[in-house]
Tab-separated table of C-alpha atoms in Angstrom:
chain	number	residue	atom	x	y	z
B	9	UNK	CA	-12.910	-39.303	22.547
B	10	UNK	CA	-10.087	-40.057	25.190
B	11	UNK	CA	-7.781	-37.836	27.179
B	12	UNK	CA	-4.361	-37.203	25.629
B	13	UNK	CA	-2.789	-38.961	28.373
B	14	UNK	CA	-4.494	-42.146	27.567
B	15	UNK	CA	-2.877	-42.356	24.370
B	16	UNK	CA	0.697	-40.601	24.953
B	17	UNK	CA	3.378	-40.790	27.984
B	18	UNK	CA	3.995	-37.142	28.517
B	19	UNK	CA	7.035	-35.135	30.399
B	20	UNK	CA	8.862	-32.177	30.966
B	21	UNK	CA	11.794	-32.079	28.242
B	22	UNK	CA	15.096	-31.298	28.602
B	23	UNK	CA	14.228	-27.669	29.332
B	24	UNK	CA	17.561	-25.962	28.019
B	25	UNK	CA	18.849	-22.433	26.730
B	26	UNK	CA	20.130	-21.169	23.403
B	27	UNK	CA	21.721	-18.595	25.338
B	28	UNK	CA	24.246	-21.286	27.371
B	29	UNK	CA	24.671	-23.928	23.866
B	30	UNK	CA	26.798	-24.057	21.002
B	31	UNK	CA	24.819	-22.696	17.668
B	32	UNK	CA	26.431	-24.579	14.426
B	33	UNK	CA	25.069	-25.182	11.178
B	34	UNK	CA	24.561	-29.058	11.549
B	35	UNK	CA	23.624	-30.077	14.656
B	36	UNK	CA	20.666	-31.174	17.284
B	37	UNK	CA	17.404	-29.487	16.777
B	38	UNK	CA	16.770	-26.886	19.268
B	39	UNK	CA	12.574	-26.338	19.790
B	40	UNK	CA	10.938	-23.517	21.427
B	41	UNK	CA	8.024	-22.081	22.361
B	42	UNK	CA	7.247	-21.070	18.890
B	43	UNK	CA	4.192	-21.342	16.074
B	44	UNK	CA	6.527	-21.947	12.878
B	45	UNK	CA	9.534	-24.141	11.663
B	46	UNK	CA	8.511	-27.489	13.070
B	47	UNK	CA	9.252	-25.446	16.511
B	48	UNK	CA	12.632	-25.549	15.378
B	49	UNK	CA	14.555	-21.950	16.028
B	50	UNK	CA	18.671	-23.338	15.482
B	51	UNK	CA	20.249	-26.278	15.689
B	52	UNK	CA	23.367	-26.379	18.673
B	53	UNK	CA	26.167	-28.716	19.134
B	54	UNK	CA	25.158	-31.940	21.161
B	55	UNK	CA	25.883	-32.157	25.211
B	56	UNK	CA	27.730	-34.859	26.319
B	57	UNK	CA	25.724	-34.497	29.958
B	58	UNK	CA	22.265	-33.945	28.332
B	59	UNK	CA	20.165	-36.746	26.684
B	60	UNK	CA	18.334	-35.059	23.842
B	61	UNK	CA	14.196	-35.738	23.706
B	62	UNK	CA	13.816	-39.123	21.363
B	63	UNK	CA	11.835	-38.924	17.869
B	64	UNK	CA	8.986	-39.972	16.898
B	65	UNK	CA	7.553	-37.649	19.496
B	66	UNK	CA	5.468	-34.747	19.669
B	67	UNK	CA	6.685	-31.358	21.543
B	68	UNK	CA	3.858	-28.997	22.883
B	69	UNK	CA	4.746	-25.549	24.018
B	70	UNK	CA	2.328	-24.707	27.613
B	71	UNK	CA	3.038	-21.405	27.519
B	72	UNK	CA	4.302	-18.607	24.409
B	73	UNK	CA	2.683	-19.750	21.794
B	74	UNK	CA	0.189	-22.258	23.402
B	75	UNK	CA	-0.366	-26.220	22.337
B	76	UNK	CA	1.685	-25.310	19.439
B	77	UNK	CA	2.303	-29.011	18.514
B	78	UNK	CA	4.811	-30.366	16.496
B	79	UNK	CA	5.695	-33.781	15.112
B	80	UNK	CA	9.779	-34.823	15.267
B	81	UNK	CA	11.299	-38.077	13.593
B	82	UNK	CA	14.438	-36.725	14.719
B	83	UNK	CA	15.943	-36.300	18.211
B	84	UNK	CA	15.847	-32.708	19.558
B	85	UNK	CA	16.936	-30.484	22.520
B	86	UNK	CA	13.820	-28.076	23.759
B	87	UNK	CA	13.822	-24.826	25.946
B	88	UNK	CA	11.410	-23.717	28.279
B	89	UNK	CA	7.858	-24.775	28.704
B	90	UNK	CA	8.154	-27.501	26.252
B	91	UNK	CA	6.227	-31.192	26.983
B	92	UNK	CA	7.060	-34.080	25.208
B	93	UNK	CA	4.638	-36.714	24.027
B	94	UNK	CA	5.548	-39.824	23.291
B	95	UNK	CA	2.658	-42.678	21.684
B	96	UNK	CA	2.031	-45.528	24.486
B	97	UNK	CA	0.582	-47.471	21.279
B	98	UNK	CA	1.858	-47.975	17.524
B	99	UNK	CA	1.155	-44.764	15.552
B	100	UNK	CA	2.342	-43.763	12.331
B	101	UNK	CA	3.642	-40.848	11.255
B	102	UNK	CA	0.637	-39.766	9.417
B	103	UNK	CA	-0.940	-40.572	12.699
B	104	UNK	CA	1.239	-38.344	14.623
B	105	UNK	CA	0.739	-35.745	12.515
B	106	UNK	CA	-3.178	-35.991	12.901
B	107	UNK	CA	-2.479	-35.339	16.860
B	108	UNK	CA	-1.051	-32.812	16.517
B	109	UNK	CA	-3.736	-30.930	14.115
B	110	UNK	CA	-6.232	-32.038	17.353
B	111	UNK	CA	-4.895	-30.759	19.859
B	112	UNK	CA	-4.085	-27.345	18.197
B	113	UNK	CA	-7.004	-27.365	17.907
B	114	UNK	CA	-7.553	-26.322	21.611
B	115	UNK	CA	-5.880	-23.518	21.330
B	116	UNK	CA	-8.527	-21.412	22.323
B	117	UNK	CA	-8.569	-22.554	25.707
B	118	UNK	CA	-6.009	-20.880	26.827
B	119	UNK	CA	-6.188	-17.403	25.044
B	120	UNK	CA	-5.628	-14.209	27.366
B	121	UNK	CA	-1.857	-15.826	28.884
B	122	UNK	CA	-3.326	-18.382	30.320
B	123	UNK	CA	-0.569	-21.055	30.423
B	124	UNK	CA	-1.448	-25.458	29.777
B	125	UNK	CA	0.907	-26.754	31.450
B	126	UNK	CA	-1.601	-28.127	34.356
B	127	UNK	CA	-4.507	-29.266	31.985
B	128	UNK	CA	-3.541	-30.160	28.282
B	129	UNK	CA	-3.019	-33.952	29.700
B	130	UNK	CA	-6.760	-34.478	29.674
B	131	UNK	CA	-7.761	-32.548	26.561
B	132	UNK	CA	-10.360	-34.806	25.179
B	133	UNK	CA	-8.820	-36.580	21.428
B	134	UNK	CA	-9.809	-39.099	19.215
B	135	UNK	CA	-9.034	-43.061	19.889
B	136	UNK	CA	-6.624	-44.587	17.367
B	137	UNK	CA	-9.926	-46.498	16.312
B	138	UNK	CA	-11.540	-42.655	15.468
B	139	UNK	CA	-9.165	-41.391	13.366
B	140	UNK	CA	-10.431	-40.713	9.757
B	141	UNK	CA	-9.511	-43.376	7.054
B	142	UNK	CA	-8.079	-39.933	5.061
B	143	UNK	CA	-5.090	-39.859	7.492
B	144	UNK	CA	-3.877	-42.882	6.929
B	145	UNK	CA	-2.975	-41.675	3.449
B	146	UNK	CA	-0.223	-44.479	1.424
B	147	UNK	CA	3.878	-43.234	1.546
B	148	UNK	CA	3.222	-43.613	-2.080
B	149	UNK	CA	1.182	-40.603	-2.727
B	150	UNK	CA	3.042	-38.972	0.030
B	151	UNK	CA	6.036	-39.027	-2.523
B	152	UNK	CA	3.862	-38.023	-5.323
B	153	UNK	CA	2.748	-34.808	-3.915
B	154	UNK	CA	6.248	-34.188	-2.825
B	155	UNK	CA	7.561	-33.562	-6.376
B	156	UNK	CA	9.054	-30.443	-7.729
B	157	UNK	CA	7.753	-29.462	-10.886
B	158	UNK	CA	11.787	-28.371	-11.926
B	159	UNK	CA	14.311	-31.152	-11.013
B	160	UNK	CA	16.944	-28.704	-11.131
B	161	UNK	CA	17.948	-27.245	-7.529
B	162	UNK	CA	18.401	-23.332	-7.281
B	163	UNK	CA	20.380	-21.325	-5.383
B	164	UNK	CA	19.670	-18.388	-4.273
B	165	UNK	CA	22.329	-15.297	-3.763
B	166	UNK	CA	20.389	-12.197	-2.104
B	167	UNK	CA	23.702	-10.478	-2.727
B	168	UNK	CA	22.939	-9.618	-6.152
B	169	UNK	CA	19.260	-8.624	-5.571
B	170	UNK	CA	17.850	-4.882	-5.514
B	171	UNK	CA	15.887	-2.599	-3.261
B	172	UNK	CA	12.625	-1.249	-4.775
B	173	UNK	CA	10.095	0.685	-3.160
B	174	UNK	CA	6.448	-1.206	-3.181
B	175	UNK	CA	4.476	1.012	-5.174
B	176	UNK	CA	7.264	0.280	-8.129
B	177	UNK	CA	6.313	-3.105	-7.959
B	178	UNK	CA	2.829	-3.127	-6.909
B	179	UNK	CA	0.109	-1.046	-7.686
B	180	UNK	CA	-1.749	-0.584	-4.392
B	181	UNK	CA	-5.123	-1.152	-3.291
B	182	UNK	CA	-7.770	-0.367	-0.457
B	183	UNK	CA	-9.953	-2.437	1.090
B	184	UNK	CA	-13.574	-0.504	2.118
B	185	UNK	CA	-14.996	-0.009	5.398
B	186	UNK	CA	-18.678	-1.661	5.160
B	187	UNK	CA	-20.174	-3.472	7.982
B	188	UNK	CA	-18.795	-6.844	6.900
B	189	UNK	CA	-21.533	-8.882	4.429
B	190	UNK	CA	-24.154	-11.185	6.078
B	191	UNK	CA	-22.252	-14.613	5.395
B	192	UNK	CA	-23.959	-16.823	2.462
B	193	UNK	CA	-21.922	-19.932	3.434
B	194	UNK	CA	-23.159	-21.484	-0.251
B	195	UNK	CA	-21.496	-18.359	-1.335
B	196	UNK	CA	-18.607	-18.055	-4.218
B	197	UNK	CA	-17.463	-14.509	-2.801
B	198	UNK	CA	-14.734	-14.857	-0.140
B	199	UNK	CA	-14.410	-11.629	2.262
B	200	UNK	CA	-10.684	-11.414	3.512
B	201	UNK	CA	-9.816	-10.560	6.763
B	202	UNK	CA	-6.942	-9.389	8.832
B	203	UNK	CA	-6.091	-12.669	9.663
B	204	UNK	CA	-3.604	-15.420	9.250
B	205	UNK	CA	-4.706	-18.366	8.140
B	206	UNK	CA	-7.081	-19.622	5.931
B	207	UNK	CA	-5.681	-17.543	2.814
B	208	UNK	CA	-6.793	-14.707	4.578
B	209	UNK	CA	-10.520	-15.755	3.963
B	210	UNK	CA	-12.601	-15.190	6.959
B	211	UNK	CA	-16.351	-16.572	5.567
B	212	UNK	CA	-18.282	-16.547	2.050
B	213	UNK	CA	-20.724	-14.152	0.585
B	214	UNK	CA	-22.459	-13.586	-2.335
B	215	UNK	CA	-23.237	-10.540	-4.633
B	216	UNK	CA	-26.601	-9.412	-2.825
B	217	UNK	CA	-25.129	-9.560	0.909
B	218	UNK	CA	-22.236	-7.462	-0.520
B	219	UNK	CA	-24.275	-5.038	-1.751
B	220	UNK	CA	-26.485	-4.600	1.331
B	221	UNK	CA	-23.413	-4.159	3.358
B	222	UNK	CA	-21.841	-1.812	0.949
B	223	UNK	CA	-24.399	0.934	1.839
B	224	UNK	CA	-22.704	1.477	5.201
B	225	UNK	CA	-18.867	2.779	6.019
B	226	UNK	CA	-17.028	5.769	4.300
B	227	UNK	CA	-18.090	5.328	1.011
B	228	UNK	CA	-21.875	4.046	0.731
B	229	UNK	CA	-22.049	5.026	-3.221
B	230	UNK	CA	-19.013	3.599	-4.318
B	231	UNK	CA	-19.972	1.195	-6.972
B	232	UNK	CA	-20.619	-2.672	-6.171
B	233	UNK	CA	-17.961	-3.144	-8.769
B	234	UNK	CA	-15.348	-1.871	-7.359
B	235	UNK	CA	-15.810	-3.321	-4.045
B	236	UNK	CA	-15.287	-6.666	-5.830
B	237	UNK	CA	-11.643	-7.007	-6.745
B	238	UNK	CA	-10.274	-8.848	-9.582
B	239	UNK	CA	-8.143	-12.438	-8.987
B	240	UNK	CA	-4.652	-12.965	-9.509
B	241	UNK	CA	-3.165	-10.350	-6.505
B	242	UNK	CA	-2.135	-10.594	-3.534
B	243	UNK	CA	-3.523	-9.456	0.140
B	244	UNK	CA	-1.816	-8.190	2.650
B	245	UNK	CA	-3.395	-7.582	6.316
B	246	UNK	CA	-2.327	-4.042	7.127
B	247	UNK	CA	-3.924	-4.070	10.866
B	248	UNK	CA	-4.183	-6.839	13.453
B	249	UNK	CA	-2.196	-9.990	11.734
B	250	UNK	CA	-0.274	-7.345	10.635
B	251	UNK	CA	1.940	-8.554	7.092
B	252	UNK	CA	0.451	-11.595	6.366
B	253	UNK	CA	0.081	-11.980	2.549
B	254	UNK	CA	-2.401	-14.206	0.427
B	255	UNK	CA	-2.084	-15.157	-3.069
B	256	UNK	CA	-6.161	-14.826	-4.637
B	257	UNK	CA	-6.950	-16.825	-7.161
B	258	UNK	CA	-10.530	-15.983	-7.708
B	259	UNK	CA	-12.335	-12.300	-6.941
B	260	UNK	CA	-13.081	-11.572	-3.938
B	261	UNK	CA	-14.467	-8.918	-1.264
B	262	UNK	CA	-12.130	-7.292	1.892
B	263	UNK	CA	-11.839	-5.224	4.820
B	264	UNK	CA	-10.238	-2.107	4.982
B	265	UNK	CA	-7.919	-3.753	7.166
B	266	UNK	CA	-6.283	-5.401	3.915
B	267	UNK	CA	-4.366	-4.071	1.213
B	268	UNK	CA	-4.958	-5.484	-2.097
B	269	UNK	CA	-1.302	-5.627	-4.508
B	270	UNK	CA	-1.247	-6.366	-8.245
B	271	UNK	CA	1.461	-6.331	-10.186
B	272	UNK	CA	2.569	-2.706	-11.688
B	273	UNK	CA	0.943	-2.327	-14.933
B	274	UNK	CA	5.021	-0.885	-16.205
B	275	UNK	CA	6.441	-4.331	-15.822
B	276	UNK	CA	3.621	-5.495	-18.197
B	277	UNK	CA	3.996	-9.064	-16.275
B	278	UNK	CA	0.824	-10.970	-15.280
B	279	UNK	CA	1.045	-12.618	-11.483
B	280	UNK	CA	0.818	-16.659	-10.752
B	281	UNK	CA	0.622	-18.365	-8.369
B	282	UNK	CA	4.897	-19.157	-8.360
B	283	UNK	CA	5.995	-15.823	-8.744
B	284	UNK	CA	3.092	-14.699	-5.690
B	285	UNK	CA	4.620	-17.421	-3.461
B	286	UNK	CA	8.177	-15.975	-4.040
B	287	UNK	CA	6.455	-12.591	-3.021
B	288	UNK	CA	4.178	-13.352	-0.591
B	289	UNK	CA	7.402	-15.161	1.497
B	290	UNK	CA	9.368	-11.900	0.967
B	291	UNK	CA	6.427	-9.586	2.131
B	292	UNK	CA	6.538	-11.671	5.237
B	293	UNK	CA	10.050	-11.302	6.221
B	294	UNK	CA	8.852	-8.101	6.938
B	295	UNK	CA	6.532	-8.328	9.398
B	296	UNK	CA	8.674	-7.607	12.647
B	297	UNK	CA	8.256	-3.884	11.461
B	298	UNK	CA	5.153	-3.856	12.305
B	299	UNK	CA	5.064	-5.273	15.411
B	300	UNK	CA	3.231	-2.969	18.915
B	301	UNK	CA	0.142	-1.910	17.218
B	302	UNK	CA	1.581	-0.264	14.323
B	303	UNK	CA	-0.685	-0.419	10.706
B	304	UNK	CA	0.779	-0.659	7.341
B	305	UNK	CA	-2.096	1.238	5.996
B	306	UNK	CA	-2.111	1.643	1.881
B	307	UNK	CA	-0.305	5.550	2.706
B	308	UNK	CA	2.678	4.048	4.581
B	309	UNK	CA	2.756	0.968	2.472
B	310	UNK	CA	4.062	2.943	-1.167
B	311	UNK	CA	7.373	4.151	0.994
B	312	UNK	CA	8.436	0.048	1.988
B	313	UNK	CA	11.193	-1.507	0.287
B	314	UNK	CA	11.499	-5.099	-1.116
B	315	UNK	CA	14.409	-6.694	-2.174
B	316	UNK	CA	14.267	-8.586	-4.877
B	317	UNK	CA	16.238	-10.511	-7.865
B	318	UNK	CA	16.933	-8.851	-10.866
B	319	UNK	CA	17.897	-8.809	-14.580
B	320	UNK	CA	20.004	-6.541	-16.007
B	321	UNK	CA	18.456	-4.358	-19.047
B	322	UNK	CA	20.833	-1.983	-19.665
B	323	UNK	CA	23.865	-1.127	-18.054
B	324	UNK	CA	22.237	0.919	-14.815
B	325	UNK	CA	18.810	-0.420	-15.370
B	326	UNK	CA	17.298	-3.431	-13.538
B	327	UNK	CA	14.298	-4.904	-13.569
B	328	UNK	CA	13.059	-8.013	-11.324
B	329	UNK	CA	13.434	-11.116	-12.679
B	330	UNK	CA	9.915	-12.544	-11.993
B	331	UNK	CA	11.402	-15.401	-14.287
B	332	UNK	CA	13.615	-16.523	-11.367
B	333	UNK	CA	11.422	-16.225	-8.749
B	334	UNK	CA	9.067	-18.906	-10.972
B	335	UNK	CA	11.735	-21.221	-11.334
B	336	UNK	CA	12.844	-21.386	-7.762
B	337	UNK	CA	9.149	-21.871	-6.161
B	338	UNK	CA	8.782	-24.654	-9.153
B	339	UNK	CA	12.116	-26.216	-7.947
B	340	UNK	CA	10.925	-26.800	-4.446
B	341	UNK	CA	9.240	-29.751	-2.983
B	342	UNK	CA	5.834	-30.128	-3.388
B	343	UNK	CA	5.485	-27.021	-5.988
B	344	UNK	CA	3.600	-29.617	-8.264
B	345	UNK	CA	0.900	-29.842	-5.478
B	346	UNK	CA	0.310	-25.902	-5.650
């Protein structure tokens, strides 16, 4: 392990503000202090008087959303607070990429507004010589996971779409509050959290730590069964990492803090994984609502609205078109690596 500044040039960018540039649809990258979107919040018209930061760099945000790291092959404009690393040696992009998953990973560091700005140059990495054989994956299979499973493109036009309340599309779970299971981490069980990453799972258990824990919280003689919730749904954290939404796959255990959703028996449509990608994306939209502490518990949930597309079935009947929403998450890149 060597300090980032052995292996990267770093400086201040161009430190610029949406504020005083030109938004347009097609222009120069303009990255901020944030955790999604490559960093990327608009693009603006380019500055005659200001050089933008080159590519194949890597901007890190000291302060907002800390050592958020991102990778650019394209030249950029940045705001406040935003370092740019450029590789003193020969790295791929692959390479670059790896970086930046390392020195995320230091995140931690600088919880509790504590700004990075005077210390991320010697967070300890990995020599070019350390870096696992796995990274250096071939631009062949790159391509191959990059695939749509639909060659078709398709558009989408929210116009048309309808407003339905949740508990029309979803039928509504509760999580249970238990003091959370002992963790079995050879377990096949996942307990989902309030949080946002990780599809929501927070460790493994299996049935006999579940069952001890189950004795405890508000409803110690509920049955085991029901505390373990059928696959094919999707979570949503309803405190903390408020809105973030998980597609399950297999059964699984939760907190309170997370509100199981399966598809409305009345639609008589089965979930997958497409159609709970299309929803999952929507459900996130709306998580600025819930922003300053406020919980989207399973009794406020039922009143929220979701827009989504829709067939017609009769002349003032619709009905979402879960069909649709397949064919568009098949239609995207990498959908055939789902």
């Amino acid at each position: 392990m060597i300090p980032l500044i052995d292996i990267f040039d770093v400086w201040y960018g161009v430190n610029l503000e949406v504020v005083n540039s030109e938004v347009v649809s097609a222009g120069i990258p303009f990255v901020s202090r944030q955790s999604v979107n490559n960093g990327v919040v608009c693009h603006v018209k380019k500055m005659d008087d200001v050089e933008p930061n080159p590519s194949h760099t890597l901007s890190i945000a000291v302060s907002g959303s800390v050592l958020s790291t991102f990778y650019h092959d394209y030249e950029y404009y940045s705001g406040r607070d935003i370092y740019v690393a450029k590789p003193k040696i020969k790295l791929t992009k692959e390479e670059m990429l790896y970086y930046c998953y390392v020195i995320e990973q230091n995140k931690y560091r600088y919880n509790y507004g504590r700004g990075a700005n005077k210390t991320f140059r010697s967070i300890l990495v990995p020599s070019k010589d350390e870096i696992p054989k796995y990274v250096r994956i071939k631009e062949a299979e790159i391509r191959f996971c990059n695939k749509p499973i639909i060659s078709n493109k398709i558009k989408l036009n929210t116009d048309s779409w309808k407003w339905f309340r949740y508990d029309e599309i979803f039928e509504i779970c509760k999580g249970f509050y238990n003091k959370k299971p002992e963790e079995n981490p050879i377990g096949d069980i996942p307990f989902i959290g309030a949080t946002d990453s990780n599809n929501g799972i927070t460790s493994m258990h299996d049935l006999d730590t579940i069952k001890d824990a189950s004795k405890t919280g508000d409803e110690p003689n509920a049955p085991l069964e029901q505390k373990i919730f059928k696959s094919n749904c999707i979570t949503v954290s309803n405190n903390g990492s408020v809105g973030y939404a998980f597609y399950q796959p297999k059964e699984f255990t939760c907190t309170h803090d997370v509100n199981p959703l399966y598809i409305h028996k009345k639609w008589n449509k089965e979930l997958n994984i497409y159609i709970a990608m299309f929803l999952c994306s929507l459900i996130e939209k709306e998580r600025f609502r819930w922003d300053y502490g406020r919980k989207w518990r399973p009794k406020r949930m039922p009143d929220s609205l979701i827009k989504l597309p829709v067939r017609k079935i009769t002349p003032n009947e619709y009905e979402p078109d879960w069909q649709f929403m397949e064919d568009y998450i098949k239609s995207l890149p990498y959908s055939s690596s789902l």
